[in-house]
Amino acid sequence: VVGAATGTPMIGETDEVRAPFLAAGRDPAEHFYFGESVLLSEYRGRGIGVKFFEGREAQAKKLGLRYATFCAVERVADHPRRPTDYVPLDSFWTKRGYSHHPELRTTFSWRDLDEAEESPKPLSFWIWDLRS
């Protein structure tokens, strides 16, 4: 295994995922939510990430859902855990048709490697209308 990607209809997701959509008057039942997506660094740039997106988008369409969506962690540019060679994925996502929706925000808590305890991390959502 060199990577993995998850996805599920948003209606079955946690409150943290659904709440920003409900608050904005968006129906979670219309969205397919992309969860985790990880790929070993030596396999990046080979089209595998594109295949991850294509597979999840195909499943969303098969289920008759209108939107594909995911959230991304928001970190300051000088975050101490950001690698010096870090390249944001915004252009990759935009090229695939996704639009950033910073008004749709949530928070998840986890423990970063340099933390003694979990702390809240802000995330915002990206959405693509599968019918476009």
mmCIF file with all atom_site columns, C-alpha atoms in Angstrom:
data_model
loop_
_atom_site.group_PDB
_atom_site.id
_atom_site.type_symbol
_atom_site.label_atom_id
_atom_site.label_alt_id
_atom_site.label_comp_id
_atom_site.label_asym_id
_atom_site.label_entity_id
_atom_site.label_seq_id
_atom_site.pdbx_PDB_ins_code
_atom_site.Cartn_x
_atom_site.Cartn_y
_atom_site.Cartn_z
_atom_site.occupancy
_atom_site.B_iso_or_equiv
_atom_site.pdbx_formal_charge
_atom_site.auth_seq_id
_atom_site.auth_comp_id
_atom_site.auth_asym_id
_atom_site.auth_atom_id
_atom_site.pdbx_PDB_model_num
ATOM 1   C CA . VAL A 1 1   ? 0.000   0.000  0.000   1.00 0.00 ? 1   VAL A CA 1
ATOM 2   C CA . VAL A 1 2   ? 1.379   3.365  -1.048  1.00 0.00 ? 2   VAL A CA 1
ATOM 3   C CA . GLY A 1 3   ? -1.669  5.463  -0.241  1.00 0.00 ? 3   GLY A CA 1
ATOM 4   C CA . ALA A 1 4   ? -5.335  5.498  0.589   1.00 0.00 ? 4   ALA A CA 1
ATOM 5   C CA . ALA A 1 5   ? -8.377  7.712  0.110   1.00 0.00 ? 5   ALA A CA 1
ATOM 6   C CA . THR A 1 6   ? -11.787 7.617  1.757   1.00 0.00 ? 6   THR A CA 1
ATOM 7   C CA . GLY A 1 7   ? -15.176 9.044  0.847   1.00 0.00 ? 7   GLY A CA 1
ATOM 8   C CA . THR A 1 8   ? -18.794 8.708  1.906   1.00 0.00 ? 8   THR A CA 1
ATOM 9   C CA . PRO A 1 9   ? -22.131 10.461 1.497   1.00 0.00 ? 9   PRO A CA 1
ATOM 10  C CA . MET A 1 10  ? -22.016 13.471 3.830   1.00 0.00 ? 10  MET A CA 1
ATOM 11  C CA . ILE A 1 11  ? -25.381 12.593 5.348   1.00 0.00 ? 11  ILE A CA 1
ATOM 12  C CA . GLY A 1 12  ? -23.629 9.826  7.306   1.00 0.00 ? 12  GLY A CA 1
ATOM 13  C CA . GLU A 1 13  ? -20.762 12.009 8.465   1.00 0.00 ? 13  GLU A CA 1
ATOM 14  C CA . THR A 1 14  ? -20.147 13.560 11.881  1.00 0.00 ? 14  THR A CA 1
ATOM 15  C CA . ASP A 1 15  ? -21.751 16.736 13.199  1.00 0.00 ? 15  ASP A CA 1
ATOM 16  C CA . GLU A 1 16  ? -18.424 18.571 12.686  1.00 0.00 ? 16  GLU A CA 1
ATOM 17  C CA . VAL A 1 17  ? -18.625 17.886 8.956   1.00 0.00 ? 17  VAL A CA 1
ATOM 18  C CA . ARG A 1 18  ? -22.348 18.507 8.461   1.00 0.00 ? 18  ARG A CA 1
ATOM 19  C CA . ALA A 1 19  ? -22.830 21.544 10.739  1.00 0.00 ? 19  ALA A CA 1
ATOM 20  C CA . PRO A 1 20  ? -21.282 24.240 8.496   1.00 0.00 ? 20  PRO A CA 1
ATOM 21  C CA . PHE A 1 21  ? -23.441 23.082 5.582   1.00 0.00 ? 21  PHE A CA 1
ATOM 22  C CA . LEU A 1 22  ? -26.617 23.062 7.642   1.00 0.00 ? 22  LEU A CA 1
ATOM 23  C CA . ALA A 1 23  ? -25.824 26.519 9.024   1.00 0.00 ? 23  ALA A CA 1
ATOM 24  C CA . ALA A 1 24  ? -25.362 27.815 5.459   1.00 0.00 ? 24  ALA A CA 1
ATOM 25  C CA . GLY A 1 25  ? -28.629 26.275 4.280   1.00 0.00 ? 25  GLY A CA 1
ATOM 26  C CA . ARG A 1 26  ? -26.888 23.603 2.190   1.00 0.00 ? 26  ARG A CA 1
ATOM 27  C CA . ASP A 1 27  ? -28.338 20.085 2.242   1.00 0.00 ? 27  ASP A CA 1
ATOM 28  C CA . PRO A 1 28  ? -25.690 17.537 3.349   1.00 0.00 ? 28  PRO A CA 1
ATOM 29  C CA . ALA A 1 29  ? -27.701 14.859 1.514   1.00 0.00 ? 29  ALA A CA 1
ATOM 30  C CA . GLU A 1 30  ? -26.529 16.411 -1.786  1.00 0.00 ? 30  GLU A CA 1
ATOM 31  C CA . HIS A 1 31  ? -22.821 16.097 -0.931  1.00 0.00 ? 31  HIS A CA 1
ATOM 32  C CA . PHE A 1 32  ? -20.268 13.318 -1.131  1.00 0.00 ? 32  PHE A CA 1
ATOM 33  C CA . TYR A 1 33  ? -17.549 13.940 1.452   1.00 0.00 ? 33  TYR A CA 1
ATOM 34  C CA . PHE A 1 34  ? -13.910 13.082 0.804   1.00 0.00 ? 34  PHE A CA 1
ATOM 35  C CA . GLY A 1 35  ? -12.285 12.111 4.083   1.00 0.00 ? 35  GLY A CA 1
ATOM 36  C CA . GLU A 1 36  ? -8.646  11.205 4.337   1.00 0.00 ? 36  GLU A CA 1
ATOM 37  C CA . SER A 1 37  ? -6.274  11.122 1.399   1.00 0.00 ? 37  SER A CA 1
ATOM 38  C CA . VAL A 1 38  ? -2.684  10.103 2.019   1.00 0.00 ? 38  VAL A CA 1
ATOM 39  C CA . LEU A 1 39  ? 0.084   9.133  -0.354  1.00 0.00 ? 39  LEU A CA 1
ATOM 40  C CA . LEU A 1 40  ? 3.706   8.318  0.368   1.00 0.00 ? 40  LEU A CA 1
ATOM 41  C CA . SER A 1 41  ? 5.866   11.210 -0.819  1.00 0.00 ? 41  SER A CA 1
ATOM 42  C CA . GLU A 1 42  ? 7.887   9.080  -3.256  1.00 0.00 ? 42  GLU A CA 1
ATOM 43  C CA . TYR A 1 43  ? 4.653   8.253  -5.134  1.00 0.00 ? 43  TYR A CA 1
ATOM 44  C CA . ARG A 1 44  ? 3.445   11.826 -5.510  1.00 0.00 ? 44  ARG A CA 1
ATOM 45  C CA . GLY A 1 45  ? 3.463   13.437 -8.932  1.00 0.00 ? 45  GLY A CA 1
ATOM 46  C CA . ARG A 1 46  ? 2.598   10.157 -10.696 1.00 0.00 ? 46  ARG A CA 1
ATOM 47  C CA . GLY A 1 47  ? -1.139  10.739 -11.147 1.00 0.00 ? 47  GLY A CA 1
ATOM 48  C CA . ILE A 1 48  ? -2.200  8.634  -8.158  1.00 0.00 ? 48  ILE A CA 1
ATOM 49  C CA . GLY A 1 49  ? -3.768  11.620 -6.384  1.00 0.00 ? 49  GLY A CA 1
ATOM 50  C CA . VAL A 1 50  ? -5.770  12.337 -9.533  1.00 0.00 ? 50  VAL A CA 1
ATOM 51  C CA . LYS A 1 51  ? -6.979  8.719  -9.509  1.00 0.00 ? 51  LYS A CA 1
ATOM 52  C CA . PHE A 1 52  ? -8.016  9.116  -5.860  1.00 0.00 ? 52  PHE A CA 1
ATOM 53  C CA . PHE A 1 53  ? -10.185 12.089 -6.848  1.00 0.00 ? 53  PHE A CA 1
ATOM 54  C CA . GLU A 1 54  ? -11.569 10.413 -9.971  1.00 0.00 ? 54  GLU A CA 1
ATOM 55  C CA . GLY A 1 55  ? -12.597 7.307  -8.034  1.00 0.00 ? 55  GLY A CA 1
ATOM 56  C CA . ARG A 1 56  ? -14.389 9.251  -5.327  1.00 0.00 ? 56  ARG A CA 1
ATOM 57  C CA . GLU A 1 57  ? -16.048 11.572 -7.843  1.00 0.00 ? 57  GLU A CA 1
ATOM 58  C CA . ALA A 1 58  ? -17.251 8.542  -9.834  1.00 0.00 ? 58  ALA A CA 1
ATOM 59  C CA . GLN A 1 59  ? -18.761 7.037  -6.688  1.00 0.00 ? 59  GLN A CA 1
ATOM 60  C CA . ALA A 1 60  ? -20.513 10.315 -5.849  1.00 0.00 ? 60  ALA A CA 1
ATOM 61  C CA . LYS A 1 61  ? -22.020 10.439 -9.358  1.00 0.00 ? 61  LYS A CA 1
ATOM 62  C CA . LYS A 1 62  ? -23.027 6.782  -9.159  1.00 0.00 ? 62  LYS A CA 1
ATOM 63  C CA . LEU A 1 63  ? -24.930 7.583  -5.968  1.00 0.00 ? 63  LEU A CA 1
ATOM 64  C CA . GLY A 1 64  ? -26.658 10.508 -7.695  1.00 0.00 ? 64  GLY A CA 1
ATOM 65  C CA . LEU A 1 65  ? -25.128 13.184 -5.459  1.00 0.00 ? 65  LEU A CA 1
ATOM 66  C CA . ARG A 1 66  ? -24.679 16.688 -6.788  1.00 0.00 ? 66  ARG A CA 1
ATOM 67  C CA . TYR A 1 67  ? -21.539 17.865 -5.026  1.00 0.00 ? 67  TYR A CA 1
ATOM 68  C CA . ALA A 1 68  ? -18.130 16.510 -4.090  1.00 0.00 ? 68  ALA A CA 1
ATOM 69  C CA . THR A 1 69  ? -16.545 18.199 -1.104  1.00 0.00 ? 69  THR A CA 1
ATOM 70  C CA . PHE A 1 70  ? -13.648 17.956 1.304   1.00 0.00 ? 70  PHE A CA 1
ATOM 71  C CA . CYS A 1 71  ? -12.089 20.095 3.983   1.00 0.00 ? 71  CYS A CA 1
ATOM 72  C CA . ALA A 1 72  ? -8.493  21.194 4.294   1.00 0.00 ? 72  ALA A CA 1
ATOM 73  C CA . VAL A 1 73  ? -6.540  22.220 7.350   1.00 0.00 ? 73  VAL A CA 1
ATOM 74  C CA . GLU A 1 74  ? -5.742  25.902 7.541   1.00 0.00 ? 74  GLU A CA 1
ATOM 75  C CA . ARG A 1 75  ? -2.277  26.609 8.845   1.00 0.00 ? 75  ARG A CA 1
ATOM 76  C CA . VAL A 1 76  ? -0.308  29.846 8.891   1.00 0.00 ? 76  VAL A CA 1
ATOM 77  C CA . ALA A 1 77  ? 2.423   30.110 6.251   1.00 0.00 ? 77  ALA A CA 1
ATOM 78  C CA . ASP A 1 78  ? 5.166   29.935 8.870   1.00 0.00 ? 78  ASP A CA 1
ATOM 79  C CA . HIS A 1 79  ? 3.694   26.993 10.808  1.00 0.00 ? 79  HIS A CA 1
ATOM 80  C CA . PRO A 1 80  ? 6.612   25.167 12.482  1.00 0.00 ? 80  PRO A CA 1
ATOM 81  C CA . ARG A 1 81  ? 5.505   21.763 11.120  1.00 0.00 ? 81  ARG A CA 1
ATOM 82  C CA . ARG A 1 82  ? 5.265   22.957 7.498   1.00 0.00 ? 82  ARG A CA 1
ATOM 83  C CA . PRO A 1 83  ? 8.106   21.453 5.421   1.00 0.00 ? 83  PRO A CA 1
ATOM 84  C CA . THR A 1 84  ? 10.428  23.938 3.731   1.00 0.00 ? 84  THR A CA 1
ATOM 85  C CA . ASP A 1 85  ? 9.542   22.420 0.330   1.00 0.00 ? 85  ASP A CA 1
ATOM 86  C CA . TYR A 1 86  ? 5.773   22.521 0.993   1.00 0.00 ? 86  TYR A CA 1
ATOM 87  C CA . VAL A 1 87  ? 3.628   23.215 -2.066  1.00 0.00 ? 87  VAL A CA 1
ATOM 88  C CA . PRO A 1 88  ? -0.040  24.101 -1.378  1.00 0.00 ? 88  PRO A CA 1
ATOM 89  C CA . LEU A 1 89  ? -2.572  21.894 -3.179  1.00 0.00 ? 89  LEU A CA 1
ATOM 90  C CA . ASP A 1 90  ? -4.956  24.772 -3.936  1.00 0.00 ? 90  ASP A CA 1
ATOM 91  C CA . SER A 1 91  ? -3.994  24.892 -7.625  1.00 0.00 ? 91  SER A CA 1
ATOM 92  C CA . PHE A 1 92  ? -4.453  21.107 -7.968  1.00 0.00 ? 92  PHE A CA 1
ATOM 93  C CA . TRP A 1 93  ? -7.921  21.346 -6.426  1.00 0.00 ? 93  TRP A CA 1
ATOM 94  C CA . THR A 1 94  ? -8.875  24.399 -8.499  1.00 0.00 ? 94  THR A CA 1
ATOM 95  C CA . LYS A 1 95  ? -7.697  22.677 -11.686 1.00 0.00 ? 95  LYS A CA 1
ATOM 96  C CA . ARG A 1 96  ? -10.054 19.800 -10.855 1.00 0.00 ? 96  ARG A CA 1
ATOM 97  C CA . GLY A 1 97  ? -12.971 22.254 -10.628 1.00 0.00 ? 97  GLY A CA 1
ATOM 98  C CA . TYR A 1 98  ? -13.186 22.715 -6.863  1.00 0.00 ? 98  TYR A CA 1
ATOM 99  C CA . SER A 1 99  ? -13.902 26.126 -5.340  1.00 0.00 ? 99  SER A CA 1
ATOM 100 C CA . HIS A 1 100 ? -12.761 27.165 -1.901  1.00 0.00 ? 100 HIS A CA 1
ATOM 101 C CA . HIS A 1 101 ? -15.572 28.083 0.475   1.00 0.00 ? 101 HIS A CA 1
ATOM 102 C CA . PRO A 1 102 ? -13.858 29.718 3.461   1.00 0.00 ? 102 PRO A CA 1
ATOM 103 C CA . GLU A 1 103 ? -17.298 30.584 4.882   1.00 0.00 ? 103 GLU A CA 1
ATOM 104 C CA . LEU A 1 104 ? -17.809 26.843 5.460   1.00 0.00 ? 104 LEU A CA 1
ATOM 105 C CA . ARG A 1 105 ? -15.552 26.174 8.419   1.00 0.00 ? 105 ARG A CA 1
ATOM 106 C CA . THR A 1 106 ? -15.232 23.479 11.024  1.00 0.00 ? 106 THR A CA 1
ATOM 107 C CA . THR A 1 107 ? -12.809 22.380 13.704  1.00 0.00 ? 107 THR A CA 1
ATOM 108 C CA . PHE A 1 108 ? -11.299 18.988 14.452  1.00 0.00 ? 108 PHE A CA 1
ATOM 109 C CA . SER A 1 109 ? -9.011  18.174 17.344  1.00 0.00 ? 109 SER A CA 1
ATOM 110 C CA . TRP A 1 110 ? -5.982  15.934 17.194  1.00 0.00 ? 110 TRP A CA 1
ATOM 111 C CA . ARG A 1 111 ? -2.520  15.780 18.697  1.00 0.00 ? 111 ARG A CA 1
ATOM 112 C CA . ASP A 1 112 ? 0.253   16.983 16.400  1.00 0.00 ? 112 ASP A CA 1
ATOM 113 C CA . LEU A 1 113 ? 3.624   15.291 16.847  1.00 0.00 ? 113 LEU A CA 1
ATOM 114 C CA . ASP A 1 114 ? 4.995   18.247 18.788  1.00 0.00 ? 114 ASP A CA 1
ATOM 115 C CA . GLU A 1 115 ? 1.967   18.514 21.117  1.00 0.00 ? 115 GLU A CA 1
ATOM 116 C CA . ALA A 1 116 ? 1.412   16.859 24.494  1.00 0.00 ? 116 ALA A CA 1
ATOM 117 C CA . GLU A 1 117 ? -2.389  16.925 24.063  1.00 0.00 ? 117 GLU A CA 1
ATOM 118 C CA . GLU A 1 118 ? -4.994  17.318 21.327  1.00 0.00 ? 118 GLU A CA 1
ATOM 119 C CA . SER A 1 119 ? -5.760  20.842 20.212  1.00 0.00 ? 119 SER A CA 1
ATOM 120 C CA . PRO A 1 120 ? -8.442  22.235 17.863  1.00 0.00 ? 120 PRO A CA 1
ATOM 121 C CA . LYS A 1 121 ? -7.436  22.779 14.231  1.00 0.00 ? 121 LYS A CA 1
ATOM 122 C CA . PRO A 1 122 ? -9.462  24.982 11.825  1.00 0.00 ? 122 PRO A CA 1
ATOM 123 C CA . LEU A 1 123 ? -10.523 23.570 8.453   1.00 0.00 ? 123 LEU A CA 1
ATOM 124 C CA . SER A 1 124 ? -12.438 25.022 5.525   1.00 0.00 ? 124 SER A CA 1
ATOM 125 C CA . PHE A 1 125 ? -14.250 23.288 2.695   1.00 0.00 ? 125 PHE A CA 1
ATOM 126 C CA . TRP A 1 126 ? -13.773 22.956 -1.057  1.00 0.00 ? 126 TRP A CA 1
ATOM 127 C CA . ILE A 1 127 ? -16.741 22.029 -3.295  1.00 0.00 ? 127 ILE A CA 1
ATOM 128 C CA . TRP A 1 128 ? -17.238 20.911 -6.896  1.00 0.00 ? 128 TRP A CA 1
ATOM 129 C CA . ASP A 1 129 ? -20.642 20.754 -8.573  1.00 0.00 ? 129 ASP A CA 1
ATOM 130 C CA . LEU A 1 130 ? -20.548 17.323 -10.235 1.00 0.00 ? 130 LEU A CA 1
ATOM 131 C CA . ARG A 1 131 ? -23.083 18.498 -12.815 1.00 0.00 ? 131 ARG A CA 1
ATOM 132 C CA . SER A 1 132 ? -20.830 21.275 -14.130 1.00 0.00 ? 132 SER A CA 1
#
